[in-house]
Coordinates of C-alpha atoms and ligand atoms in Angstrom, one line a residue:
X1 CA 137.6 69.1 119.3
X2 CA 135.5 72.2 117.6
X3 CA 137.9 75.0 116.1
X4 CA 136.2 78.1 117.0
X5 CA 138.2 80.1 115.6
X6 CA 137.8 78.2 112.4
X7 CA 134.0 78.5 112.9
X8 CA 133.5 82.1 113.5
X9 CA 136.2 82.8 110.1
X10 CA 133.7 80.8 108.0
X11 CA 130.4 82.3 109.4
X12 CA 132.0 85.8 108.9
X13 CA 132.8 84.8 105.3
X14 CA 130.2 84.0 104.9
X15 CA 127.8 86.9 106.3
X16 CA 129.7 89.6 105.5
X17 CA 129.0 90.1 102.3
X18 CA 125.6 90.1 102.8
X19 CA 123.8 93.7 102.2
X20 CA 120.4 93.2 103.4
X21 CA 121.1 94.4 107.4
X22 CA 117.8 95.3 108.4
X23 CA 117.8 99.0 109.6
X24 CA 119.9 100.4 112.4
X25 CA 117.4 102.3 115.1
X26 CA 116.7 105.8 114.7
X27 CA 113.9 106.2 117.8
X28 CA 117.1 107.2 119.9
X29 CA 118.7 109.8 117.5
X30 CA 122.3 108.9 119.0
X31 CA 122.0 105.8 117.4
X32 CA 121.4 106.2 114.1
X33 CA 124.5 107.8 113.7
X34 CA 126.2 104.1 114.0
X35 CA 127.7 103.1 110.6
X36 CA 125.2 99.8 109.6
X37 CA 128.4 98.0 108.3
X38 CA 130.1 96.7 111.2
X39 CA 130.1 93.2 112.2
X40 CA 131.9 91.4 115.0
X41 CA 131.8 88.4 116.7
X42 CA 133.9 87.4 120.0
X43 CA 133.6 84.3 121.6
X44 CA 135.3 83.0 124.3
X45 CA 135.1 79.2 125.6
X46 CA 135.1 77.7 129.2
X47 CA 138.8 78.0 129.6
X48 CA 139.0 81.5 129.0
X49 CA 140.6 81.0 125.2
X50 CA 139.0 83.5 122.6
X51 CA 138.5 83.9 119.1
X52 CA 137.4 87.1 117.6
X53 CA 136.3 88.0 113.7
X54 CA 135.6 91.5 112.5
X55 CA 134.8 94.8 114.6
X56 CA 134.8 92.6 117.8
X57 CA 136.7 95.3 119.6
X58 CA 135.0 98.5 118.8
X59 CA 132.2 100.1 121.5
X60 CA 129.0 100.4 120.7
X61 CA 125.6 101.0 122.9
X62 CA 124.5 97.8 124.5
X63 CA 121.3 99.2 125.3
X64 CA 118.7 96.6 126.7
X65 CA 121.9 93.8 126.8
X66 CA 122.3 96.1 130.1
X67 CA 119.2 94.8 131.5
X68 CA 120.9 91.6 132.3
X69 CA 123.4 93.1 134.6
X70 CA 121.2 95.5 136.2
X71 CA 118.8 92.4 136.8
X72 CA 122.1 90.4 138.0
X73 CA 122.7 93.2 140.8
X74 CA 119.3 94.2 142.2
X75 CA 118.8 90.0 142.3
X76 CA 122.0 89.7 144.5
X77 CA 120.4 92.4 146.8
X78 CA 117.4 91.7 146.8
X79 CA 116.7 87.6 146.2
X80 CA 113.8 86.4 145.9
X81 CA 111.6 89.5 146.9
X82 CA 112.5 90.6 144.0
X83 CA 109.5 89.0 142.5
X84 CA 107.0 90.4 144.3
X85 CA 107.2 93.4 141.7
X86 CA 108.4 91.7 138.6
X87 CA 106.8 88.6 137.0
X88 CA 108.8 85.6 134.7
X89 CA 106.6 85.0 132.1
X90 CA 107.6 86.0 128.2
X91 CA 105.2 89.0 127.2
X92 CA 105.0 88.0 123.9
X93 CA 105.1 91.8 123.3
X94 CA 107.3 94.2 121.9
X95 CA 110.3 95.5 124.4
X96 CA 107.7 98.8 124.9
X97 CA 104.3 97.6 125.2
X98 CA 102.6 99.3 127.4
X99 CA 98.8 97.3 127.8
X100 CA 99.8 94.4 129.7
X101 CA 101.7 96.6 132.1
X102 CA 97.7 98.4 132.5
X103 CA 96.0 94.9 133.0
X104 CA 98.6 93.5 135.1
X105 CA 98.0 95.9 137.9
X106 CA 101.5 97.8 137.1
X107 CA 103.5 94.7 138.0
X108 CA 105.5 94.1 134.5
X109 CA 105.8 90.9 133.1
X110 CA 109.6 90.4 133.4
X111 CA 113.1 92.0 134.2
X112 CA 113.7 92.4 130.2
X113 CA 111.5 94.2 128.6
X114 CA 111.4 98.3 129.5
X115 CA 109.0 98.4 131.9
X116 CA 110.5 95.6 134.3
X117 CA 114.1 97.0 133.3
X118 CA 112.5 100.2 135.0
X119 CA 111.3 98.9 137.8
X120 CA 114.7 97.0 138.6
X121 CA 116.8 100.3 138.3
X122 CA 114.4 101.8 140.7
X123 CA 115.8 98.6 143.1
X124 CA 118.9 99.5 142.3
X125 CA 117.9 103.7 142.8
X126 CA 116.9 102.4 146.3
X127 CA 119.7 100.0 147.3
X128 CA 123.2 101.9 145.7
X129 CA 124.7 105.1 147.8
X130 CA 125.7 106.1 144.4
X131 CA 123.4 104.7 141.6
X132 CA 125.4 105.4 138.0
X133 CA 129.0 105.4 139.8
X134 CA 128.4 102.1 141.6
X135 CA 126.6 100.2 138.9
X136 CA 129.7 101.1 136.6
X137 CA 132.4 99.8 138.8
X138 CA 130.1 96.7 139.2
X139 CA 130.5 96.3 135.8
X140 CA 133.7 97.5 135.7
X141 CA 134.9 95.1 138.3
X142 CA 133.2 92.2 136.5
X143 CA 135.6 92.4 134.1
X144 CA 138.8 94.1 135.4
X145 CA 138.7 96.8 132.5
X146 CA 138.1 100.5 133.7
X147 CA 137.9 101.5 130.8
X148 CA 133.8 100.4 130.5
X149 CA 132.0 103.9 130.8
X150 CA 128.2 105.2 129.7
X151 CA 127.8 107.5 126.9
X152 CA 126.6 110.7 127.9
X153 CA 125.5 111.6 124.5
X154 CA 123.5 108.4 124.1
X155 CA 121.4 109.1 127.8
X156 CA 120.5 112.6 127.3
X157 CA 119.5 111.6 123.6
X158 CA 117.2 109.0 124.9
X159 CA 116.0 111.2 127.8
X160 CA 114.9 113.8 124.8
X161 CA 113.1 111.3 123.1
X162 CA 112.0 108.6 125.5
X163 CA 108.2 109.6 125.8
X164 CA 107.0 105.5 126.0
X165 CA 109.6 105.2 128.4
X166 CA 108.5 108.3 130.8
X167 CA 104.8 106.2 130.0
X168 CA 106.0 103.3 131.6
X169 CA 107.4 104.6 134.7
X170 CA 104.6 107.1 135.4
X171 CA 101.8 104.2 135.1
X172 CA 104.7 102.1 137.4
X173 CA 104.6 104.7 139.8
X174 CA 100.6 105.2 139.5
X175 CA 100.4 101.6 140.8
X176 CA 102.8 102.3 142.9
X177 CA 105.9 99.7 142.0
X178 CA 108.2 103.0 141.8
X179 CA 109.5 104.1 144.9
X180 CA 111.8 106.6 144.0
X181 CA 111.0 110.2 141.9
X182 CA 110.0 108.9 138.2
X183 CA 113.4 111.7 136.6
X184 CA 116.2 110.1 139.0
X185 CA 115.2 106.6 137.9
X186 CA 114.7 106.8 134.2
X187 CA 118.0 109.0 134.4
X188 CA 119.8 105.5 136.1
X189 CA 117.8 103.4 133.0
X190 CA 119.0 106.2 130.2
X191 CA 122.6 105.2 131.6
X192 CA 122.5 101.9 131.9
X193 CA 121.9 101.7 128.6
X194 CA 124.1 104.0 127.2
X195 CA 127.0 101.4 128.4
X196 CA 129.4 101.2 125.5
X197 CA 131.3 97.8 125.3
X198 CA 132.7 95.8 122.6
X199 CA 131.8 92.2 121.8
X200 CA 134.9 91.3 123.4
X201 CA 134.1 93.3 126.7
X202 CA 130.4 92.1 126.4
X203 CA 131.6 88.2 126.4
X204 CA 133.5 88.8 128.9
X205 CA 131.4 90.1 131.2
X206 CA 128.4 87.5 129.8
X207 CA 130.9 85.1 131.1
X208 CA 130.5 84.5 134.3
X209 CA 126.6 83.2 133.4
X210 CA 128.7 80.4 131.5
X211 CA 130.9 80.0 134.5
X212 CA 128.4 79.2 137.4
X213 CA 128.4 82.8 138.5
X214 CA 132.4 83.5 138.4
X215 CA 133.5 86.1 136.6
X216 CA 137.2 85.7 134.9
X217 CA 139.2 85.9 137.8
X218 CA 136.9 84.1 139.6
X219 CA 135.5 86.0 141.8
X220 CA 132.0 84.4 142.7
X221 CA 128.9 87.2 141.6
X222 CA 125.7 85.1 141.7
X223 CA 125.3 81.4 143.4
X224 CA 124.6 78.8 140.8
X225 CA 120.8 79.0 141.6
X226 CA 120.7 82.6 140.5
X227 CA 122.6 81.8 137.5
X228 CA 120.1 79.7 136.5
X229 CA 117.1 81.9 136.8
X230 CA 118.4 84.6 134.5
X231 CA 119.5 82.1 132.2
X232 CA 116.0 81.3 131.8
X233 CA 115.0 84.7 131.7
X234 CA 117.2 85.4 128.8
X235 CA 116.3 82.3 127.6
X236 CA 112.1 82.8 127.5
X237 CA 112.3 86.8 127.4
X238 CA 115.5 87.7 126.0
X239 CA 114.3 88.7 122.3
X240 CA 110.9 90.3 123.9
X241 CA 108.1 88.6 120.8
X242 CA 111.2 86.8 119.2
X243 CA 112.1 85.0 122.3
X244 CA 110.8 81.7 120.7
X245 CA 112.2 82.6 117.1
X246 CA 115.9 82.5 118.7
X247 CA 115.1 80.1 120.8
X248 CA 114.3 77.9 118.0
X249 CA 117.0 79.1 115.7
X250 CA 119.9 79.5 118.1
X251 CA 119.0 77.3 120.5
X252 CA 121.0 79.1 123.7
X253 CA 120.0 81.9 126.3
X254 CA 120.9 85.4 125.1
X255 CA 120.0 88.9 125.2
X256 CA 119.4 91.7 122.7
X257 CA 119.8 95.2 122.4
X258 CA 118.7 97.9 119.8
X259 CA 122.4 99.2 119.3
X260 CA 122.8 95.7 117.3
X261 CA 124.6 93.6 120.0
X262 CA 123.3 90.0 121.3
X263 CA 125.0 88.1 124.0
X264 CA 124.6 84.3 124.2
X265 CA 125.8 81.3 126.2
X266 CA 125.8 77.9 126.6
X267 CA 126.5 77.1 130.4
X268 CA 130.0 75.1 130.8
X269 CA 131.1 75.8 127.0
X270 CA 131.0 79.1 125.5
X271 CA 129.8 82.7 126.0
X272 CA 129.4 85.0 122.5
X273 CA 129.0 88.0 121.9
X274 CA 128.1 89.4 117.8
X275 CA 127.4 93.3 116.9
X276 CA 125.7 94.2 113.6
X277 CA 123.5 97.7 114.3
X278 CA 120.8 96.7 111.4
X279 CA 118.0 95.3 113.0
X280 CA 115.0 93.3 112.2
X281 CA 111.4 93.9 112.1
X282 CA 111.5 92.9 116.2
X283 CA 114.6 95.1 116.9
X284 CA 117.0 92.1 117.2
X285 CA 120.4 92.1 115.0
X286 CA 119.4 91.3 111.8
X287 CA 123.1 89.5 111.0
X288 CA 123.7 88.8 114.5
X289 CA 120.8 86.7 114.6
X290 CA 122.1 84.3 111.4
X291 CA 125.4 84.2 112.9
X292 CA 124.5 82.4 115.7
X293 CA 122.2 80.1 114.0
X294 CA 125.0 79.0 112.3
X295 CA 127.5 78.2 115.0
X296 CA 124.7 76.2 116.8
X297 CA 124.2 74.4 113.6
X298 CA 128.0 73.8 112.1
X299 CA 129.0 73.6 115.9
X300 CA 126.1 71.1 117.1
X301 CA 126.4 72.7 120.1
X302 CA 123.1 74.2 122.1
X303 CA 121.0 73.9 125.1
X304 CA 118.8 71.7 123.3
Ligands
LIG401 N1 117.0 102.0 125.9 C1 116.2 101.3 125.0 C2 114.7 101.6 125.3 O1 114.4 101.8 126.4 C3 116.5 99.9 125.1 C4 115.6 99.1 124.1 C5 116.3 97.8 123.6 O2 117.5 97.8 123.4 N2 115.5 96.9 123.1 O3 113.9 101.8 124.4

């Protein structure tokens, strides 16, 4: 029997003392205010025990983490013709390239990286009455804690300064996957990623892609198929052109966001959640990254 709590004390004793964090994003001013020190880590296993270490309860922006669960939603709606304007192939990119989006014929590679992110809130633009309200009791109902909200400050600071983004969604709209006004939908993405949540909030949420598509108090959100396409999404395009790198180090499908949180799973076992705002040369948590490379390795437990 694996002692997770036991586990996640040792890896934190182990990391914590460590001073080389990578650098916590400045390209969204909001965020650099975040104190690079933090660490947390919240796990929680199959039957809904969990084990925490460090800042696992304090909010941060989960940024592109929200991709997931916008993805999660718009698939629900939609199904499959979903993919008829976003593809399932890893870019191999970083989460803001722009020139594939050009030779692809403004059809984005996949849901993760900005430009597919874009074109799934403008799904969700089309299919919610009420956009920002509904997507946050979605979430909010996911995990029975109203007390999930965006950051204000964090959207309008990456409205201000999200010029590749605006990019993105005008060449979207140019090939004509944007169906809705280019301001209303990058104002849904801005929010969407301004979510603040702690590692314990995001495990919990992350859960139910552990769970077969039931969510703690098992309400059914997504059929088992569906589960398993965006656990293979994660899986191949979760890290953007580090997909492979965790892949190979962690071993489980995840997701990453520039605010220093990662989310990953292992279906019928665990869900994790780890926040460390310094990132590395590819935008992925610098610490979060080691942590879980070493509770797939002291653990032996991955996909592989
Ligand atoms: N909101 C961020 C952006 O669009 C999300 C990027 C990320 O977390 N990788 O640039």
């Amino acid at each position: 029997m694996i002692n997770f709590q036991e586990t996640l004390d040792e890896i934190y004793a182990d990391l914590s003392s460590i001073t080389t964090r990578g650098t916590v994003a400045t390209y969204i001013p909001e965020l650099a205010c975040v104190n690079g020190d933090k660490f947390g880590i919240h796990l929680i296993d199959a039957n809904g025990m969990s084990y925490s270490v460090g800042d696992a309860d304090e909010a941060f922006s989960i940024q592109s983490i929200s991709k997931v669960l916008s993805l999660t939603l718009a698939f629900s709606i939609r199904g499959d013709k979903l993919w008829q304007r976003v593809g399932v192939e890893p870019s191999g990119d970083p989460f803001n390239h722009l020139s594939l989006l050009e030779m692809e014929n403004g059809i984005p590679r996949n849901p993760l990286i900005n430009a597919g992110a874009i074109v799934i809130a403008d799904v969700l633009v089309s299919q919610l009455k009420k956009p920002k309200e509904d997507f946050l009791s979605y979430i909010q109902k996911i995990t029975n804690d109203e007390t999930i909200d965006y950051d204000p400050k964090v959207a309008k600071s990456e409205k201000d300064t999200g010029f590749r983004n605006y990019a993105a969604a005008n060449l979207l709209k140019s090939y004509g996957n944007i169906e809705n006004d280019v301001e209303t939908v990058l104002d849904f993405y801005f929010h969407q990623c301004s979510l603040r949540m702690s590692c314990k909030q995001l495990a919990n949420v992350f859960y139910m892609f552990m769970n077969r598509g039931k969510c703690l108090m098992n309400n059914e959100y997504l059929n088992i198929n569906h589960v398993k396409r965006i656990n293979a999404l994660m899986l191949s395009c979760g890290f953007y052109d580090e997909a492979g790198e965790f892949a190979f180090e962690v071993g489980l499908p995840g997701k990453s966001g520039v605010g220093g949180g990662i989310v990953a799973l292992l279906p019928n076992k665990f869900c994790v959640a780890t926040w460390s705002p310094g990132l590395n040369a590819k935008g992925n948590s610098l610490l979060g990254m080691k942590a879980l490379e070493q509770l797939t390795t002291k653990t032996g437990l991955s996909i592989f």
